[in-house]
Amino acid sequence: PVETVLGPPSSPGGARQVAEIGLENTLEAFGLQPGRDFIMQHSSMGEDGSRLRPDAVVFLPGDAGLVIDSKASKFFLEVAAVEGTEEEEAAYAGLARTMAQHLRDLSNKDYAGAIRETYRAAGRGHEFRKITTAMYLPSEAAIERLDKADPEFARRAGANHIIPVGPSGLRGLIAGTLASAALLAFSLFCASWL
């Protein structure tokens, strides 16, 4: 029945679980290998002793890392269901409110510091040169709806060094980092011949 499919995404925990599964599937679809190129649900300790667990940590060339936290809201489904009706405005307001809270929560987590400390404690070689934090939404339509619900969301996220992305944006973020690392490696190689 339809309730079996729509039930889990319409509850907060269910929506989060669907987003996490979608994230892992997306990373694998990019050709990344779990355990080698990325890890899911990596736990580390924050400076205050709290446990931090981003949904994914992607290891990128050039000692770079990408911390990804999946976010979802039942209001994404609600907005789709009531589009064009008088209930649409209230659904968009709910979406803006829940995603603003998600952004505040994510902004208060020092994932980069915790990942760096875990990396050092494990005796790994080099430090992470750069760690980027991404807020992953399950689709590009979710990004568009969020932008409509809260036109200032992306600016506020950027001010907190968080990049909101859907699957295509995530692909671009990873590809851009890979291209940057390749260009740096090529430049170093060329410089060694001078």
PDB file of C-alpha atoms in Angstrom:
ATOM      1  CA  PRO A   1       0.000   0.000   0.000  1.00  0.00           C
ATOM      2  CA  VAL A   2       0.904   3.650  -0.382  1.00  0.00           C
ATOM      3  CA  GLU A   3       1.245   4.021   3.415  1.00  0.00           C
ATOM      4  CA  THR A   4       4.143   1.532   3.359  1.00  0.00           C
ATOM      5  CA  VAL A   5       6.063   3.750   0.956  1.00  0.00           C
ATOM      6  CA  LEU A   6       5.068   7.161   2.325  1.00  0.00           C
ATOM      7  CA  GLY A   7       4.939   6.262   6.031  1.00  0.00           C
ATOM      8  CA  PRO A   8       8.679   6.210   6.794  1.00  0.00           C
ATOM      9  CA  PRO A   9       9.568   9.479   4.985  1.00  0.00           C
ATOM     10  CA  SER A  10       6.715  11.334   6.673  1.00  0.00           C
ATOM     11  CA  SER A  11       8.086  10.773  10.201  1.00  0.00           C
ATOM     12  CA  PRO A  12      11.257  12.611  11.310  1.00  0.00           C
ATOM     13  CA  GLY A  13      13.244   9.413  11.960  1.00  0.00           C
ATOM     14  CA  GLY A  14      11.975   7.762   8.812  1.00  0.00           C
ATOM     15  CA  ALA A  15      12.796  10.778   6.664  1.00  0.00           C
ATOM     16  CA  ARG A  16      16.316  10.815   8.086  1.00  0.00           C
ATOM     17  CA  GLN A  17      16.784   7.088   7.427  1.00  0.00           C
ATOM     18  CA  VAL A  18      15.605   7.463   3.826  1.00  0.00           C
ATOM     19  CA  ALA A  19      18.030  10.396   3.350  1.00  0.00           C
ATOM     20  CA  GLU A  20      20.951   8.392   4.790  1.00  0.00           C
ATOM     21  CA  ILE A  21      20.250   5.391   2.556  1.00  0.00           C
ATOM     22  CA  GLY A  22      19.950   7.712  -0.434  1.00  0.00           C
ATOM     23  CA  LEU A  23      23.286   9.331   0.463  1.00  0.00           C
ATOM     24  CA  GLU A  24      25.125   6.010   0.635  1.00  0.00           C
ATOM     25  CA  ASN A  25      23.577   4.869  -2.646  1.00  0.00           C
ATOM     26  CA  THR A  26      24.557   8.186  -4.244  1.00  0.00           C
ATOM     27  CA  LEU A  27      28.189   7.891  -3.112  1.00  0.00           C
ATOM     28  CA  GLU A  28      28.371   4.331  -4.442  1.00  0.00           C
ATOM     29  CA  ALA A  29      26.786   5.452  -7.732  1.00  0.00           C
ATOM     30  CA  PHE A  30      29.675   7.929  -8.082  1.00  0.00           C
ATOM     31  CA  GLY A  31      32.041   4.922  -8.021  1.00  0.00           C
ATOM     32  CA  LEU A  32      33.235   5.519  -4.460  1.00  0.00           C
ATOM     33  CA  GLN A  33      33.928   2.428  -2.360  1.00  0.00           C
ATOM     34  CA  PRO A  34      32.682   2.164   1.242  1.00  0.00           C
ATOM     35  CA  GLY A  35      35.539   1.751   3.706  1.00  0.00           C
ATOM     36  CA  ARG A  36      38.101   3.026   1.212  1.00  0.00           C
ATOM     37  CA  ASP A  37      36.751   6.259  -0.246  1.00  0.00           C
ATOM     38  CA  PHE A  38      34.145   6.981   2.406  1.00  0.00           C
ATOM     39  CA  ILE A  39      32.793   5.778   5.711  1.00  0.00           C
ATOM     40  CA  MET A  40      29.226   5.996   6.912  1.00  0.00           C
ATOM     41  CA  GLN A  41      28.164   6.925  10.446  1.00  0.00           C
ATOM     42  CA  HIS A  42      31.711   7.612  11.692  1.00  0.00           C
ATOM     43  CA  SER A  43      31.665   8.393  15.416  1.00  0.00           C
ATOM     44  CA  SER A  44      34.185  10.728  17.015  1.00  0.00           C
ATOM     45  CA  MET A  45      34.319  12.872  20.113  1.00  0.00           C
ATOM     46  CA  GLY A  46      33.929  16.630  20.077  1.00  0.00           C
ATOM     47  CA  GLU A  47      36.135  18.909  22.170  1.00  0.00           C
ATOM     48  CA  ASP A  48      33.340  19.128  24.740  1.00  0.00           C
ATOM     49  CA  GLY A  49      33.184  15.333  25.042  1.00  0.00           C
ATOM     50  CA  SER A  50      29.996  14.974  23.047  1.00  0.00           C
ATOM     51  CA  ARG A  51      29.732  12.236  20.439  1.00  0.00           C
ATOM     52  CA  LEU A  52      29.614  13.461  16.850  1.00  0.00           C
ATOM     53  CA  ARG A  53      28.470  11.204  14.046  1.00  0.00           C
ATOM     54  CA  PRO A  54      28.158  12.648  10.563  1.00  0.00           C
ATOM     55  CA  ASP A  55      26.335  10.487   8.059  1.00  0.00           C
ATOM     56  CA  ALA A  56      29.421  10.182   5.837  1.00  0.00           C
ATOM     57  CA  VAL A  57      33.051  11.206   5.672  1.00  0.00           C
ATOM     58  CA  VAL A  58      34.538  11.151   2.169  1.00  0.00           C
ATOM     59  CA  PHE A  59      38.326  10.966   1.815  1.00  0.00           C
ATOM     60  CA  LEU A  60      39.567  13.058  -1.074  1.00  0.00           C
ATOM     61  CA  PRO A  61      42.984  13.525  -2.665  1.00  0.00           C
ATOM     62  CA  GLY A  62      45.244  16.276  -1.411  1.00  0.00           C
ATOM     63  CA  ASP A  63      44.559  15.460   2.244  1.00  0.00           C
ATOM     64  CA  ALA A  64      41.033  16.795   1.923  1.00  0.00           C
ATOM     65  CA  GLY A  65      37.875  15.492   3.513  1.00  0.00           C
ATOM     66  CA  LEU A  66      34.182  16.037   2.991  1.00  0.00           C
ATOM     67  CA  VAL A  67      31.873  15.651   5.981  1.00  0.00           C
ATOM     68  CA  ILE A  68      28.274  15.041   4.939  1.00  0.00           C
ATOM     69  CA  ASP A  69      25.229  15.304   7.165  1.00  0.00           C
ATOM     70  CA  SER A  70      21.939  14.191   5.606  1.00  0.00           C
ATOM     71  CA  LYS A  71      18.963  16.314   6.419  1.00  0.00           C
ATOM     72  CA  ALA A  72      15.330  15.726   5.665  1.00  0.00           C
ATOM     73  CA  SER A  73      11.985  17.124   6.646  1.00  0.00           C
ATOM     74  CA  LYS A  74       8.519  15.648   6.401  1.00  0.00           C
ATOM     75  CA  PHE A  75       7.569  19.041   4.999  1.00  0.00           C
ATOM     76  CA  PHE A  76       9.281  18.202   1.684  1.00  0.00           C
ATOM     77  CA  LEU A  77       6.539  15.600   1.138  1.00  0.00           C
ATOM     78  CA  GLU A  78       3.865  17.889   2.521  1.00  0.00           C
ATOM     79  CA  VAL A  79       4.846  20.741   0.184  1.00  0.00           C
ATOM     80  CA  ALA A  80       4.645  18.368  -2.791  1.00  0.00           C
ATOM     81  CA  ALA A  81       1.244  17.104  -1.683  1.00  0.00           C
ATOM     82  CA  VAL A  82      -0.339  20.544  -1.172  1.00  0.00           C
ATOM     83  CA  GLU A  83       1.270  22.520  -4.000  1.00  0.00           C
ATOM     84  CA  GLY A  84      -1.260  24.825  -5.589  1.00  0.00           C
ATOM     85  CA  THR A  85      -3.659  24.714  -2.631  1.00  0.00           C
ATOM     86  CA  GLU A  86      -4.286  27.121   0.217  1.00  0.00           C
ATOM     87  CA  GLU A  87      -2.257  24.839   2.523  1.00  0.00           C
ATOM     88  CA  GLU A  88       0.920  25.398   0.484  1.00  0.00           C
ATOM     89  CA  GLU A  89       2.055  28.505   2.394  1.00  0.00           C
ATOM     90  CA  ALA A  90       1.833  26.725   5.758  1.00  0.00           C
ATOM     91  CA  ALA A  91       3.771  23.733   4.397  1.00  0.00           C
ATOM     92  CA  TYR A  92       6.540  26.013   3.102  1.00  0.00           C
ATOM     93  CA  ALA A  93       6.655  27.784   6.464  1.00  0.00           C
ATOM     94  CA  GLY A  94       7.049  24.408   8.199  1.00  0.00           C
ATOM     95  CA  LEU A  95       9.813  23.470   5.791  1.00  0.00           C
ATOM     96  CA  ALA A  96      11.659  26.747   6.409  1.00  0.00           C
ATOM     97  CA  ARG A  97      11.318  26.328  10.183  1.00  0.00           C
ATOM     98  CA  THR A  98      12.560  22.713  10.359  1.00  0.00           C
ATOM     99  CA  MET A  99      15.455  23.269   7.958  1.00  0.00           C
ATOM    100  CA  ALA A 100      16.525  26.430   9.838  1.00  0.00           C
ATOM    101  CA  GLN A 101      16.689  24.290  12.988  1.00  0.00           C
ATOM    102  CA  HIS A 102      18.696  21.625  11.134  1.00  0.00           C
ATOM    103  CA  LEU A 103      21.120  24.354  10.010  1.00  0.00           C
ATOM    104  CA  ARG A 104      21.495  25.706  13.554  1.00  0.00           C
ATOM    105  CA  ASP A 105      22.145  22.200  14.872  1.00  0.00           C
ATOM    106  CA  LEU A 106      24.694  21.452  12.146  1.00  0.00           C
ATOM    107  CA  SER A 107      26.415  24.818  12.652  1.00  0.00           C
ATOM    108  CA  ASN A 108      26.995  23.938  16.305  1.00  0.00           C
ATOM    109  CA  LYS A 109      28.825  20.694  15.495  1.00  0.00           C
ATOM    110  CA  ASP A 110      32.586  20.858  15.042  1.00  0.00           C
ATOM    111  CA  TYR A 111      32.826  17.922  12.681  1.00  0.00           C
ATOM    112  CA  ALA A 112      36.084  19.194  11.154  1.00  0.00           C
ATOM    113  CA  GLY A 113      37.836  19.381  14.535  1.00  0.00           C
ATOM    114  CA  ALA A 114      36.574  15.962  15.597  1.00  0.00           C
ATOM    115  CA  ILE A 115      37.609  14.323  12.321  1.00  0.00           C
ATOM    116  CA  ARG A 116      41.080  15.912  12.520  1.00  0.00           C
ATOM    117  CA  GLU A 117      41.519  14.646  16.091  1.00  0.00           C
ATOM    118  CA  THR A 118      40.389  11.114  15.168  1.00  0.00           C
ATOM    119  CA  TYR A 119      42.804  11.148  12.225  1.00  0.00           C
ATOM    120  CA  ARG A 120      45.708  12.229  14.502  1.00  0.00           C
ATOM    121  CA  ALA A 121      44.811   9.721  17.233  1.00  0.00           C
ATOM    122  CA  ALA A 122      44.785   6.899  14.675  1.00  0.00           C
ATOM    123  CA  GLY A 123      48.402   7.725  13.793  1.00  0.00           C
ATOM    124  CA  ARG A 124      47.604   8.571  10.193  1.00  0.00           C
ATOM    125  CA  GLY A 125      50.296  10.399   8.286  1.00  0.00           C
ATOM    126  CA  HIS A 126      49.427  13.862   7.124  1.00  0.00           C
ATOM    127  CA  GLU A 127      46.827  16.194   8.542  1.00  0.00           C
ATOM    128  CA  PHE A 128      43.694  17.012   6.611  1.00  0.00           C
ATOM    129  CA  ARG A 129      44.507  20.120   4.623  1.00  0.00           C
ATOM    130  CA  LYS A 130      40.867  20.982   4.132  1.00  0.00           C
ATOM    131  CA  ILE A 131      37.585  19.645   5.494  1.00  0.00           C
ATOM    132  CA  THR A 132      34.349  20.788   3.913  1.00  0.00           C
ATOM    133  CA  THR A 133      30.921  20.275   5.486  1.00  0.00           C
ATOM    134  CA  ALA A 134      27.936  19.551   3.271  1.00  0.00           C
ATOM    135  CA  MET A 135      24.269  19.386   4.203  1.00  0.00           C
ATOM    136  CA  TYR A 136      22.876  16.693   1.922  1.00  0.00           C
ATOM    137  CA  LEU A 137      19.254  16.853   0.814  1.00  0.00           C
ATOM    138  CA  PRO A 138      17.706  13.872  -0.985  1.00  0.00           C
ATOM    139  CA  SER A 139      17.012  15.548  -4.345  1.00  0.00           C
ATOM    140  CA  GLU A 140      17.513  18.657  -6.411  1.00  0.00           C
ATOM    141  CA  ALA A 141      13.767  19.272  -6.037  1.00  0.00           C
ATOM    142  CA  ALA A 142      14.344  19.453  -2.264  1.00  0.00           C
ATOM    143  CA  ILE A 143      17.022  22.114  -2.816  1.00  0.00           C
ATOM    144  CA  GLU A 144      14.603  24.100  -5.013  1.00  0.00           C
ATOM    145  CA  ARG A 145      11.777  23.826  -2.484  1.00  0.00           C
ATOM    146  CA  LEU A 146      14.071  24.876   0.329  1.00  0.00           C
ATOM    147  CA  ASP A 147      15.197  27.902  -1.687  1.00  0.00           C
ATOM    148  CA  LYS A 148      11.569  28.845  -2.254  1.00  0.00           C
ATOM    149  CA  ALA A 149      10.701  28.316   1.423  1.00  0.00           C
ATOM    150  CA  ASP A 150      13.715  30.289   2.663  1.00  0.00           C
ATOM    151  CA  PRO A 151      15.570  32.351   0.041  1.00  0.00           C
ATOM    152  CA  GLU A 152      18.262  33.278   2.617  1.00  0.00           C
ATOM    153  CA  PHE A 153      19.021  29.673   3.629  1.00  0.00           C
ATOM    154  CA  ALA A 154      22.001  29.152   1.290  1.00  0.00           C
ATOM    155  CA  ARG A 155      23.554  32.451   2.382  1.00  0.00           C
ATOM    156  CA  ARG A 156      23.199  31.577   6.082  1.00  0.00           C
ATOM    157  CA  ALA A 157      24.596  28.103   5.441  1.00  0.00           C
ATOM    158  CA  GLY A 158      27.573  29.574   3.580  1.00  0.00           C
ATOM    159  CA  ALA A 159      28.224  31.984   6.432  1.00  0.00           C
ATOM    160  CA  ASN A 160      28.564  28.891   8.635  1.00  0.00           C
ATOM    161  CA  HIS A 161      30.850  27.127   6.122  1.00  0.00           C
ATOM    162  CA  ILE A 162      28.157  24.613   5.174  1.00  0.00           C
ATOM    163  CA  ILE A 163      27.237  23.804   1.588  1.00  0.00           C
ATOM    164  CA  PRO A 164      23.649  22.604   0.986  1.00  0.00           C
ATOM    165  CA  VAL A 165      23.648  20.025  -1.837  1.00  0.00           C
ATOM    166  CA  GLY A 166      21.446  17.470  -3.516  1.00  0.00           C
ATOM    167  CA  PRO A 167      22.855  14.485  -5.453  1.00  0.00           C
ATOM    168  CA  SER A 168      23.987  16.586  -8.444  1.00  0.00           C
ATOM    169  CA  GLY A 169      25.515  19.260  -6.235  1.00  0.00           C
ATOM    170  CA  LEU A 170      27.340  16.580  -4.263  1.00  0.00           C
ATOM    171  CA  ARG A 171      28.735  15.117  -7.485  1.00  0.00           C
ATOM    172  CA  GLY A 172      29.940  18.593  -8.493  1.00  0.00           C
ATOM    173  CA  LEU A 173      31.496  19.220  -5.084  1.00  0.00           C
ATOM    174  CA  ILE A 174      33.403  15.920  -5.177  1.00  0.00           C
ATOM    175  CA  ALA A 175      34.408  16.333  -8.840  1.00  0.00           C
ATOM    176  CA  GLY A 176      35.626  19.876  -8.199  1.00  0.00           C
ATOM    177  CA  THR A 177      37.792  18.703  -5.314  1.00  0.00           C
ATOM    178  CA  LEU A 178      39.209  15.867  -7.421  1.00  0.00           C
ATOM    179  CA  ALA A 179      39.974  18.259 -10.289  1.00  0.00           C
ATOM    180  CA  SER A 180      41.637  20.713  -7.913  1.00  0.00           C
ATOM    181  CA  ALA A 181      43.817  17.940  -6.443  1.00  0.00           C
ATOM    182  CA  ALA A 182      44.787  16.728  -9.922  1.00  0.00           C
ATOM    183  CA  LEU A 183      45.749  20.262 -10.967  1.00  0.00           C
ATOM    184  CA  LEU A 184      47.853  20.686  -7.827  1.00  0.00           C
ATOM    185  CA  ALA A 185      49.610  17.340  -8.418  1.00  0.00           C
ATOM    186  CA  PHE A 186      50.301  18.267 -12.033  1.00  0.00           C
ATOM    187  CA  SER A 187      51.679  21.682 -10.996  1.00  0.00           C
ATOM    188  CA  LEU A 188      53.990  20.051  -8.436  1.00  0.00           C
ATOM    189  CA  PHE A 189      55.150  17.522 -11.012  1.00  0.00           C
ATOM    190  CA  CYS A 190      55.881  20.292 -13.547  1.00  0.00           C
ATOM    191  CA  ALA A 191      57.694  22.357 -10.917  1.00  0.00           C
ATOM    192  CA  SER A 192      59.933  19.378 -10.104  1.00  0.00           C
ATOM    193  CA  TRP A 193      61.202  19.411 -13.703  1.00  0.00           C
ATOM    194  CA  LEU A 194      62.241  23.065 -13.578  1.00  0.00           C
TER     195      LEU A 194
END
